[in-house]
């Protein structure tokens, strides 16, 4: 199988699994226990916290472990909203559902939320943020890189505006961390969400970076783990794996970027030159290195995915996270795509283990499959496909 | 090492790890992806859901996967409170922090909470529940078995009262599931929290049973996984492990109960007969089979744990979940224990892999260690230790 759905989830790196295994067998202590087994588990967590912090140039005590990116986003929105410094939030219209849905709830609860528009290549205009800020604004939350089209936002410019207005700035960086250099100090972020399984770590674990000195209201309460920000017995093995994945991502960052980018660029150039009536979407330059997003005129993306799957290629129409609901992508809508364009979309996201041979095979399969689908497309005559 | 802290966490059963491993290596699909890898992950989750449901005689669609017991409790309290059928909650004074802390927050948010007292052996009197119910009550939440002293509550009687008043009844059954037969249909529970790592499954995963037909307000929002009750990419490997742990717990339930109970009873009879000035706490009969809780007069429990650890025995003073905060147990306080009694407490919780030889060794070590500590105790003369 050729796996080109790395934005949905990535394989666990073998060195990550090796680090995890002791904590899935003999090292089964609860990190809160004061005996040796407990202390060993606790030490392992603190080590992972350092590895995670290192990847983004944070301090270990600025890393709060969660059950994943979705929870990190939920904690952040709830946490800043109920820190009660204002009742207005600014975000974009192309955020992940894990931002948009909590925002909708906050609206029901009396908060006001501004959903900023984006350009046709998925960029938020920092001027719009500046203009949207009111005296009631308590948080700006703009994603780092979009999960569907891969566009990377002007985080530093946005950060500068927020700093001027002394506003906290959060970024959902689930798709960006491990795929581009990110330095939270340099970017002056207040908070940032990270997910382990998007960077070759295990599922079910993630983190929030929260800048030292910022106090937020916790969402999940109990025994007071994670300095009171996130209670619950720590998921030791997965945290250890997450830490190792971050260490590997840091060590190999430049090498990985080059590899992913060449694979992706080869995919894009071959698809756009060998298949007619196809457009490559999102910003060309401001883009994470692993993402390629296309629109195939007259083709239904769902049919395309199924045909590709039958031919051994794993791909996606867009987000994997909108489960079982066949609804049109809000991201592409916000980018001004027509219903037909949205329907014909395909996301191919490369990973560390993909090869150039796989890219060539994929292009050949895609060529064949798109042709077959266009043969029976209701738009065949209309567009001369 | 002799591990007698199974209420804090349990070792992962080897068959559980075997089931998990494919999902930590080649089966890395996101269950929401529609390609083969995604479908395989999704199928594995649905299978686990059945295994979890089977253990407690629920339907698979009544099982909602979470990141653990703490989150399950938080979702339940938030979920029933904000379903907005009333603003009064009844619970007990000996619940886990993962119930008490969310209750305290609900109080800040305008809800009223009744914390029922317990008897000296840790039992809630169902009559008190009956008397506490008002027209505003929207939830009764009483734990199944206490995490410190092991007392099992009269769940069926409480359930009957709630049914008469048409009130939802939730039980935090984290310490009970897998250690005693639990049939949610027979008990007529509305909701129940379960944790995987307390029954020889992995950490970082749990579930809530929610009776079919009951609608609660979700806490974590996003892609709509778990039927909208708990968004976020599913922790596939851990869910698979949790499922297998439940299957094993069901298959071996009677055998395990007999084994745990004989180990525990041997521990209790030897400690109480061979060591002077010791009391065995909690209810003698209404008790989970793995828990033994003692008070050693004139001994500091913390010192005891450290000495036991030095001698190769892993134990606890009470809950492992109250991290780093050296505060007196609210459970023992509610049971009417004096400060001195609380200080001298020790929890020993046996597990499936413990042996009778280990019990004998533990008693010998404990005898020696208690003697040593009493030699230097400030209460030595006062109590004639």
XYZ file of C-alpha atoms in Angstrom:
770
model
C 0.000 0.000 0.000
C 1.122 3.547 -0.746
C 0.175 5.739 2.209
C -0.418 9.361 1.231
C -2.658 10.358 4.119
C 0.006 11.510 6.576
C -2.015 14.577 7.562
C -4.640 12.204 8.995
C -2.144 10.101 10.945
C 1.453 8.943 10.647
C 3.120 5.583 11.324
C 4.872 5.369 14.682
C 8.647 5.555 14.191
C 10.298 2.273 15.225
C 12.587 4.047 17.722
C 9.498 5.624 19.270
C 7.904 2.208 19.812
C 11.166 0.912 21.300
C 11.105 3.715 23.889
C 7.448 3.038 24.659
C 7.662 -0.727 25.205
C 9.138 -0.762 28.747
C 6.227 1.462 29.820
C 3.766 -0.998 28.297
C 5.334 -3.858 30.238
C 7.518 -3.787 33.366
C 7.368 -0.009 34.032
C 3.691 0.180 34.901
C 3.835 2.592 37.849
C 1.448 5.484 38.322
C 3.605 8.638 38.103
C 1.900 9.979 41.219
C 2.958 6.996 43.348
C 5.897 7.753 45.597
C 7.511 4.294 45.372
C 10.260 3.424 42.872
C 7.921 2.340 40.062
C 6.017 5.581 40.414
C 9.180 7.674 40.437
C 10.491 5.926 37.313
C 7.248 6.727 35.475
C 7.384 10.309 36.670
C 10.998 10.718 35.556
C 10.110 9.387 32.117
C 7.350 11.974 31.780
C 9.661 14.794 32.793
C 12.179 13.618 30.224
C 9.502 13.592 27.516
C 8.418 17.067 28.556
C 11.972 18.276 27.899
C 12.062 16.593 24.478
C 8.757 18.200 23.506
C 9.872 21.604 24.798
C 13.175 21.340 22.893
C 11.448 20.883 19.559
C 9.694 24.262 19.842
C 12.247 26.103 22.014
C 9.976 26.203 25.073
C 10.776 25.500 28.718
C 9.674 22.066 30.025
C 7.358 23.740 32.564
C 5.552 25.435 29.695
C 4.472 22.055 28.257
C 1.170 20.588 29.470
C 0.369 17.060 28.355
C -3.104 16.268 27.037
C -4.877 13.425 25.238
C -4.292 15.049 21.831
C -4.697 18.063 19.586
C -8.468 18.285 19.929
C -8.266 18.369 23.703
C -5.420 20.906 23.556
C -7.584 23.222 21.454
C -10.598 22.750 23.722
C -8.547 23.435 26.854
C -7.091 26.573 25.283
C -10.378 28.105 24.173
C -12.134 27.277 27.437
C -9.068 28.271 29.413
C -8.612 31.749 27.969
C -12.362 32.440 27.689
C -13.009 31.625 31.337
C -9.898 33.404 32.549
C -12.475 36.201 32.146
C -10.444 38.996 30.682
C -13.005 39.687 27.968
C -15.783 38.040 26.005
C -14.589 38.321 22.420
C -12.488 35.817 20.499
C -10.905 36.206 17.066
C -10.265 33.161 14.914
C -10.331 32.253 11.226
C -12.996 30.621 9.117
C -10.633 27.785 8.089
C -9.748 26.431 11.536
C -10.109 22.760 12.415
C -13.457 21.686 13.945
C -11.631 21.338 17.271
C -11.412 25.148 17.264
C -14.655 26.021 15.473
C -16.961 23.796 17.529
C -15.742 25.046 20.936
C -16.079 28.593 19.521
C -19.689 27.915 18.583
C -20.356 26.722 22.123
C -18.709 29.830 23.548
C -21.064 31.885 21.377
C -24.020 30.042 22.927
C -22.538 30.835 26.321
C -22.514 34.569 25.628
C -19.101 35.071 24.055
C -18.777 36.772 20.702
C -16.512 35.207 18.068
C -15.132 36.799 14.888
C -14.390 34.253 12.140
C -12.000 36.000 9.757
C -12.208 35.353 6.020
C -9.224 34.068 4.033
C -7.838 34.664 0.569
C -8.338 32.158 -2.259
C -5.070 30.468 -1.300
C -6.109 30.212 2.345
C -4.246 33.113 3.935
C -5.504 35.222 6.819
C -4.756 38.919 6.358
C -3.133 40.239 9.568
C -4.755 43.650 8.954
C -8.142 41.991 9.409
C -7.033 40.799 12.839
C -5.906 44.293 13.778
C -9.277 45.674 12.716
C -11.257 42.961 14.491
C -9.697 43.582 17.911
C -12.015 45.268 20.412
C -11.588 46.187 24.064
C -13.393 42.917 24.893
C -11.061 40.638 22.926
C -9.515 38.004 25.189
C -7.901 35.659 22.664
C -6.722 35.442 19.073
C -6.493 31.856 17.801
C -5.160 31.291 14.279
C -3.954 27.906 13.061
C -0.315 27.520 12.034
C -0.861 25.389 8.916
C -4.174 24.354 7.465
C -5.000 20.642 7.641
C -6.658 20.517 4.228
C -4.690 22.788 1.903
C -1.467 23.169 3.909
C -1.261 26.965 3.793
C 0.956 28.411 6.537
C -0.306 31.597 8.163
C 1.796 34.736 8.810
C 2.166 33.775 12.476
C 4.935 36.249 13.288
C 3.017 39.219 11.892
C -0.129 38.199 13.764
C 1.908 37.727 16.905
C 3.314 41.243 16.576
C -0.192 42.717 16.370
C -1.338 40.732 19.399
C 1.729 41.815 21.341
C 1.052 45.467 20.603
C -2.489 45.048 21.882
C -1.300 42.878 24.810
C -3.570 40.078 23.688
C -2.875 36.357 24.089
C -2.242 34.592 20.792
C -2.800 30.844 20.404
C -2.005 28.758 17.369
C -3.272 25.265 16.548
C 0.021 23.931 15.202
C -1.005 20.285 14.941
C -0.118 20.072 11.230
C 2.991 22.236 11.440
C 5.048 20.989 14.401
C 7.782 18.634 13.231
C 7.355 19.764 9.627
C 8.889 23.226 9.834
C 11.109 25.050 12.318
C 8.934 26.509 15.075
C 10.377 28.633 17.843
C 7.694 29.772 20.291
C 10.058 32.351 21.856
C 10.916 33.945 18.562
C 7.278 33.821 17.454
C 6.172 35.165 20.847
C 3.211 32.796 21.020
C 1.113 32.666 24.197
C -0.118 29.135 23.562
C 0.182 26.427 20.938
C -1.471 23.016 20.389
C 0.555 19.960 19.359
C -0.463 16.408 18.464
C 1.803 13.365 18.733
C 0.313 11.146 16.025
C 0.875 13.749 13.324
C 4.648 13.546 13.830
C 5.263 9.796 13.966
C 4.357 9.442 17.623
C 1.455 7.423 19.081
C -2.188 8.486 19.017
C -4.015 9.642 22.160
C -1.434 12.141 23.348
C -0.655 15.778 22.674
C 0.352 18.938 24.460
C -0.302 22.596 24.890
C 2.520 25.019 25.150
C 1.455 27.810 27.514
C 3.900 30.665 27.977
C 5.216 30.974 31.522
C 3.188 33.401 33.611
C -0.102 32.893 31.770
C -2.879 31.401 33.892
C -5.777 29.653 32.225
C -8.875 27.971 33.625
C -8.582 24.149 33.441
C -11.194 22.082 31.603
C -10.695 18.648 33.175
C -10.426 18.655 36.958
C -9.362 16.033 39.485
C -6.092 14.961 41.069
C -4.262 18.065 39.845
C -1.786 16.483 37.410
C -0.045 18.738 34.846
C 0.125 21.521 37.400
C -3.650 21.547 37.675
C -4.135 22.283 33.955
C -5.094 18.705 33.043
C -6.015 16.121 35.671
C -5.961 12.368 35.119
C -3.341 9.628 35.424
C -0.705 10.386 32.829
C -0.600 8.225 29.698
C 3.033 7.333 30.454
C 3.940 5.060 27.506
C 2.375 7.377 24.941
C 3.951 10.449 26.530
C 7.354 8.749 26.373
C 6.706 7.935 22.707
C 5.577 11.491 21.991
C 8.773 12.807 23.581
C 10.961 10.519 21.485
C 9.033 11.489 18.328
C 9.757 15.154 19.107
C 13.433 14.404 19.687
C 13.656 12.609 16.328
C 11.728 15.398 14.600
C 14.176 17.962 15.936
C 17.280 15.947 15.051
C 16.117 15.305 11.488
C 14.102 18.433 10.805
C 16.093 19.885 7.889
C 16.658 16.474 6.322
C 12.967 15.601 6.657
C 11.810 18.903 5.189
C 14.018 18.394 2.134
C 12.755 14.824 1.707
C 9.060 15.676 2.133
C 9.319 18.720 -0.099
C 11.002 16.856 -2.947
C 8.423 14.066 -2.778
C 5.586 16.567 -2.682
C 7.004 18.762 -5.455
C 7.523 15.737 -7.679
C 3.905 14.688 -7.022
C 2.586 18.154 -7.801
C 4.611 18.696 -10.958
C 3.753 15.262 -12.349
C 0.058 15.464 -11.556
C -0.381 18.973 -12.922
C 1.580 18.194 -16.093
C 0.268 14.697 -16.805
C -3.403 15.050 -15.890
C -5.591 17.657 -17.599
C -8.153 19.921 -15.866
C -6.500 19.804 -12.464
C -5.661 22.654 -10.153
C -3.169 22.685 -7.299
C -4.641 24.549 -4.313
C -3.377 26.563 -1.371
C -0.425 28.929 -1.285
C 2.574 27.773 -3.374
C 5.279 29.105 -1.066
C 3.703 29.507 2.357
C 2.962 25.840 2.762
C 3.948 22.856 4.899
C 6.291 20.569 2.961
C 4.139 17.422 3.025
C 0.834 18.725 1.678
C -0.514 18.613 -1.852
C -4.150 19.507 -2.489
C -5.834 19.292 -5.876
C -9.138 19.795 -7.591
C -9.995 17.440 -10.450
C -12.693 18.935 -12.616
C -15.730 16.695 -13.111
C -14.583 14.070 -10.605
C -16.159 13.227 -7.278
C -13.461 13.199 -4.590
C -15.133 10.419 -2.616
C -15.214 8.178 -5.705
C -11.599 9.057 -6.335
C -10.552 8.031 -2.814
C -12.372 4.725 -3.136
C -10.826 3.992 -6.554
C -7.368 4.946 -5.278
C -7.899 2.691 -2.270
C -8.848 -0.216 -4.556
C -5.585 0.431 -6.377
C -3.548 0.476 -3.173
C -3.225 4.219 -2.573
C -4.470 5.702 0.730
C -5.608 9.305 0.290
C -8.204 11.739 1.578
C -10.637 14.347 0.276
C -9.630 16.723 3.029
C -9.885 16.476 6.786
C -10.138 12.980 8.252
C -11.643 14.404 11.371
C -15.138 15.180 10.125
C -16.338 11.684 10.735
C -19.103 10.089 8.791
C -20.576 13.459 7.895
C -20.415 13.976 4.141
C -20.406 17.726 4.268
C -18.666 20.183 1.981
C -15.320 21.430 3.278
C -15.727 24.703 5.183
C -12.084 25.450 4.372
C -12.567 25.342 0.603
C -15.854 27.246 0.942
C -14.042 30.015 2.805
C -11.415 30.041 0.052
C -14.212 30.783 -2.427
C -14.331 27.372 -4.136
C -17.515 26.448 -5.995
C -19.501 23.390 -4.935
C -18.156 21.521 -7.970
C -14.559 22.409 -7.118
C -15.059 21.310 -3.526
C -16.539 18.008 -4.634
C -13.541 17.266 -6.858
C -10.875 17.752 -4.229
C -8.095 15.358 -3.248
C -5.510 15.714 -0.486
C -2.249 13.801 -0.799
C 0.083 14.165 2.164
C 3.493 12.547 2.002
C 5.397 11.055 4.923
C 8.931 10.138 5.907
C 8.737 6.595 4.578
C 7.363 7.457 1.128
C 9.644 6.946 -1.890
C 9.931 8.546 -5.326
C 8.921 5.223 -6.838
C 5.669 5.409 -4.862
C 5.077 8.907 -6.202
C 5.463 7.675 -9.783
C 3.156 4.721 -9.174
C 0.588 7.018 -7.565
C 0.631 9.406 -10.521
C 0.124 6.516 -12.960
C -2.780 5.132 -10.905
C -4.316 8.569 -10.469
C -4.084 9.243 -14.207
C -5.923 6.005 -14.967
C -8.514 6.425 -12.225
C -9.324 10.060 -13.037
C -9.775 9.088 -16.683
C -12.156 6.255 -15.753
C -14.209 8.509 -13.496
C -14.387 11.262 -16.085
C -15.659 8.749 -18.650
C -18.816 8.366 -16.579
C -18.896 11.941 -15.203
C -22.133 13.914 -15.702
C -19.826 16.849 -16.529
C -18.005 14.977 -19.330
C -19.592 16.937 -22.188
C -19.965 20.244 -20.339
C -16.227 20.559 -19.739
C -15.026 18.447 -22.658
C -13.247 16.025 -20.281
C 9.766 -5.918 43.850
C 6.447 -6.784 45.456
C 3.783 -4.572 43.897
C 0.867 -3.908 46.259
C -0.369 -0.681 44.704
C -2.794 -2.123 42.164
C -5.443 0.488 42.984
C -3.043 3.128 41.618
C -2.289 1.255 38.415
C -1.989 -2.334 37.217
C 0.510 -4.049 34.922
C -0.698 -4.495 31.339
C -1.647 -8.146 30.741
C 0.688 -9.730 28.155
C -2.244 -10.728 25.921
C -3.410 -7.112 26.014
C -0.034 -5.873 24.773
C -0.058 -8.517 22.021
C -3.389 -7.176 20.757
C -2.101 -3.594 20.904
C 1.159 -4.084 19.020
C -0.200 -4.181 15.424
C -1.872 -0.834 16.128
C 1.441 0.583 17.330
C 3.151 -0.518 14.112
C 1.637 -1.398 10.730
C -2.002 -0.544 11.530
C -1.574 3.190 11.917
C -4.698 4.396 10.131
C -6.941 7.156 11.452
C -10.320 5.477 12.147
C -12.057 8.368 10.367
C -10.169 7.766 7.107
C -12.235 5.951 4.506
C -9.363 3.929 3.009
C -8.504 0.396 4.093
C -6.094 1.414 6.886
C -8.760 3.710 8.307
C -11.441 1.044 8.097
C -9.231 -1.504 9.845
C -8.655 0.930 12.719
C -12.348 1.689 12.896
C -13.267 -2.011 12.964
C -10.805 -2.588 15.798
C -12.439 0.167 17.834
C -15.898 -1.243 17.273
C -14.670 -4.661 18.391
C -13.201 -3.142 21.564
C -16.455 -1.331 22.199
C -18.237 -4.710 22.187
C -15.694 -6.223 24.581
C -16.096 -3.307 26.992
C -19.891 -3.433 26.737
C -19.889 -7.206 27.368
C -18.063 -6.861 30.656
C -20.833 -4.710 32.135
C -23.800 -6.070 30.116
C -24.260 -2.860 28.123
C -24.879 -2.388 24.399
C -21.817 -1.328 22.327
C -23.549 1.940 21.353
C -23.843 2.787 25.047
C -20.031 2.845 25.421
C -18.241 6.155 24.787
C -14.465 6.047 24.751
C -12.500 8.675 26.655
C -8.915 9.320 27.746
C -9.546 7.761 31.180
C -11.577 7.711 34.358
C -10.970 11.355 35.235
C -12.218 12.542 31.881
C -15.196 10.167 32.080
C -16.199 11.707 35.398
C -15.708 15.256 34.115
C -17.767 14.573 30.980
C -20.555 13.048 33.074
C -20.847 15.896 35.568
C -20.618 18.589 32.906
C -22.867 16.582 30.606
C -25.752 16.083 33.020
C -25.419 19.527 34.609
C -25.588 21.337 31.289
C -28.348 19.107 29.939
C -30.188 21.706 32.072
C -32.843 19.654 33.757
C -32.064 21.130 37.168
C -29.271 22.788 39.120
C -28.770 20.436 42.056
C -26.383 17.486 42.224
C -26.114 14.856 44.944
C -22.820 13.090 45.569
C -20.878 11.722 48.524
C -18.091 13.230 50.590
C -15.742 10.318 49.777
C -15.703 10.560 45.988
C -12.479 10.752 44.005
C -11.146 14.262 43.236
C -12.241 13.725 39.638
C -15.820 13.987 40.943
C -15.307 16.445 43.801
C -13.317 19.049 41.859
C -15.762 19.304 38.930
C -18.544 19.538 41.552
C -16.782 22.457 43.202
C -16.564 24.203 39.849
C -20.254 23.588 39.207
C -20.943 25.239 42.564
C -18.992 28.305 41.401
C -21.080 28.258 38.242
C -24.325 28.459 40.189
C -25.160 24.791 40.776
C -25.811 23.496 44.240
C -24.143 20.264 45.361
C -25.001 18.051 48.335
C -22.015 16.062 49.630
C -23.496 13.218 51.669
C -21.744 11.993 54.811
C -20.693 8.359 55.225
C -20.554 5.908 58.105
C -17.286 5.041 59.854
C -16.797 2.157 57.435
C -17.369 4.396 54.423
C -20.973 3.605 53.513
C -23.485 6.063 52.088
C -26.946 5.661 53.611
C -29.500 5.493 50.755
C -32.072 7.189 52.995
C -29.877 10.282 53.000
C -30.047 10.332 49.216
C -33.827 10.081 49.304
C -33.978 12.989 51.727
C -31.526 15.113 49.771
C -33.485 14.979 46.498
C -35.248 18.219 45.601
C -37.263 19.258 42.557
C -34.044 20.817 41.179
C -31.921 17.668 41.408
C -30.527 16.698 37.992
C -27.989 14.009 38.906
C -27.008 11.599 41.668
C -23.367 10.476 41.425
C -22.123 7.923 43.944
C -18.930 5.938 43.457
C -19.136 2.150 43.169
C -16.118 1.284 45.319
C -13.921 3.686 47.211
C -10.343 4.039 45.960
C -8.822 4.346 49.428
C -10.717 1.971 51.727
C -12.429 -0.234 49.129
C -15.974 -0.001 50.542
C -18.639 -0.882 47.984
C -21.776 1.274 48.057
C -25.376 -0.030 48.005
C -25.661 0.815 44.293
C -28.843 -1.145 43.653
C -30.713 0.501 46.518
C -29.578 3.957 45.422
C -30.563 3.151 41.870
C -34.053 2.164 43.008
C -34.509 5.502 44.757
C -33.301 7.411 41.691
C -35.604 5.413 39.455
C -38.612 6.220 41.642
C -37.759 9.916 41.392
C -36.901 9.587 37.661
C -33.422 10.917 38.323
C -30.270 9.956 36.416
C -27.804 7.975 38.528
C -24.093 7.881 37.681
C -21.441 5.789 39.380
C -17.687 6.232 39.227
C -16.840 2.525 38.975
C -13.140 2.924 38.186
C -12.075 0.743 41.154
C -14.888 -1.782 40.824
C -15.086 -2.779 37.151
C -13.229 -6.034 36.549
C -13.109 -6.765 40.271
C -16.734 -7.677 40.867
C -19.695 -8.625 38.676
C -21.331 -5.425 37.394
C -24.462 -5.509 35.285
C -25.578 -2.009 34.308
C -29.006 -3.291 33.164
C -29.706 -5.082 36.389
C -28.398 -2.129 38.399
C -30.366 0.291 36.213
C -27.523 2.783 36.065
C -27.839 5.841 33.819
C -24.088 6.312 33.475
C -20.880 4.743 34.739
C -17.180 5.655 34.488
C -14.535 3.025 33.707
C -10.733 3.198 33.524
C -8.556 0.800 31.533
C -5.340 0.927 33.564
C -7.083 -0.231 36.732
C -7.958 -3.564 35.108
C -4.674 -4.563 33.456
C -5.210 -2.456 30.346
C -3.083 0.491 29.181
C -3.166 3.979 30.697
C -4.720 6.939 28.864
C -7.998 5.296 27.947
C -11.351 4.807 29.617
C -15.036 4.892 28.882
C -18.385 6.125 30.004
C -21.392 3.912 29.816
C -24.410 6.110 29.034
C -27.779 4.375 28.925
C -29.425 4.470 25.504
C -31.799 7.400 25.134
C -29.980 9.710 27.550
C -28.579 12.857 25.954
C -25.757 14.718 27.651
C -23.874 17.872 26.712
C -20.355 17.039 25.420
C -17.272 18.542 27.068
C -14.673 18.200 24.290
C -15.851 19.314 20.863
C -14.431 18.912 17.385
C -14.692 16.318 14.636
C -17.648 14.584 16.284
C -16.063 11.229 17.151
C -17.810 8.984 19.708
C -21.184 10.090 18.401
C -20.369 13.679 19.289
C -19.846 12.884 22.973
C -16.034 12.999 22.781
C -14.203 14.459 19.794
C -10.575 13.753 18.924
C -8.751 11.081 16.907
C -9.332 7.807 18.706
C -6.443 6.303 20.669
C -6.725 3.095 18.622
C -3.981 0.915 20.136
C -4.979 1.739 23.701
C -8.664 1.241 22.937
C -7.871 -2.186 21.473
C -5.878 -3.003 24.615
C -8.675 -1.766 26.864
C -11.130 -3.982 24.976
C -8.927 -7.045 25.382
C -8.430 -6.270 29.086
C -12.221 -6.194 29.503
C -12.599 -9.484 27.645
C -9.993 -11.116 29.899
C -11.582 -9.595 32.995
C -14.947 -11.054 32.017
C -13.583 -14.509 31.179
C -11.648 -14.776 34.432
C -13.846 -12.756 36.754
C -14.802 -15.452 39.272
C -11.321 -16.982 39.284
C -9.726 -13.552 39.743
C -12.070 -12.595 42.570
C -11.239 -15.799 44.447
C -7.496 -15.243 43.917
C -7.531 -11.558 44.928
C -9.747 -12.195 47.907
C -7.589 -15.021 49.283
C -4.449 -12.944 48.896
C -6.093 -9.954 50.532
C -7.648 -11.983 53.358
C -4.324 -13.635 54.093
C -2.673 -10.199 54.206
C -5.328 -8.822 56.533
C -5.393 -11.753 58.920
C -1.600 -11.901 59.173
C -1.121 -8.167 59.631
C -3.861 -7.803 62.223
C -2.693 -10.839 64.164
C 1.077 -10.332 63.949
C 1.350 -6.559 64.355
C -0.032 -4.830 67.462
C -2.028 -1.581 67.508
C -3.303 -1.901 63.969
C -6.822 -1.470 62.644
C -8.273 -2.747 59.408
C -10.516 -0.073 57.846
C -13.562 0.061 55.603
C -16.477 -2.316 55.498
C -15.535 -5.981 56.070
C -18.094 -7.504 53.710
C -19.086 -4.771 51.264
C -15.643 -4.408 49.813
C -13.748 -4.933 46.551
C -11.625 -8.093 46.770
C -8.210 -6.470 46.217
C -8.222 -3.728 48.844
C -6.747 -3.771 52.349
C -6.528 -0.514 54.275
C -4.923 -0.186 57.695
C -4.097 2.310 60.385
C -0.868 1.788 62.333
C -0.959 3.674 65.583
C 1.967 6.036 66.105
C 3.394 5.538 62.629
C 3.585 8.085 59.838
C 2.182 6.547 56.657
C 4.573 8.449 54.399
C 7.559 7.130 56.353
C 6.053 3.679 56.150
C 5.726 3.841 52.345
C 9.314 4.990 51.995
C 10.620 2.231 54.287
C 8.537 -0.373 52.482
C 9.860 0.904 49.169
C 13.432 0.585 50.455
C 12.598 -3.007 51.324
C 11.123 -3.725 47.900
C 7.414 -3.330 48.612
C 5.369 -0.820 46.585
C 2.440 0.541 48.606
C 0.438 3.713 49.106
C -1.006 5.818 51.904
C -4.263 6.191 50.006
C -5.061 7.722 46.666
C -2.200 8.045 44.190
C -4.096 10.730 42.380
C -3.608 13.607 44.790
C -0.255 14.480 43.371
C 2.441 16.105 45.365
C -0.053 17.597 47.783
C 0.536 16.225 51.254
C -2.976 16.706 52.484
C -4.979 14.589 54.860
C -7.303 12.115 53.152
C -10.791 13.596 52.739
C -12.124 10.036 52.678
C -10.798 9.123 56.108
C -11.857 12.508 57.457
C -15.408 11.855 56.265
C -15.255 8.438 57.954
C -14.542 10.246 61.229
C -10.858 9.312 61.588
C -8.699 11.464 63.821
C -5.712 13.295 62.387
C -3.424 10.720 64.008
C -5.334 7.818 62.503
C -5.263 9.424 59.072
C -1.516 9.983 59.308
C -0.908 6.332 60.137
C -2.769 4.864 57.173
C -1.521 2.347 54.635
C -3.272 1.004 51.564
C -2.215 -2.375 50.194
C -3.982 -3.429 47.007
C -3.258 -6.847 45.566
C -3.208 -7.744 41.881
C -3.499 -10.782 39.639
C 0.212 -11.533 39.601
C 0.771 -11.388 43.357
C 1.596 -14.639 45.189
C 1.058 -15.933 48.716
C 4.812 -15.962 49.155
C 4.859 -12.243 48.430
C 2.150 -11.724 51.037
C 4.243 -13.521 53.667
C 7.362 -11.544 52.750
C 5.377 -8.298 52.919
C 4.026 -9.098 56.368
C 7.530 -9.879 57.624
C 8.908 -6.634 56.195
C 5.982 -4.613 57.489
C 6.393 -6.084 60.970
C 10.051 -5.073 61.041
C 9.483 -1.635 59.526
C 6.548 -0.726 61.786
C 8.630 -1.758 64.782
C 11.532 0.426 63.672
C 9.299 3.427 63.084
C 7.553 3.000 66.425
C 10.934 2.924 68.165
C 11.431 6.546 67.116
C 7.763 7.581 67.229
C 6.864 10.645 69.320
C 3.826 8.599 70.432
C 5.935 5.678 71.700
C 5.344 6.329 75.393
C 1.848 7.797 75.072
C 0.474 4.589 73.512
C 2.969 2.152 74.987
C 4.137 1.076 71.518
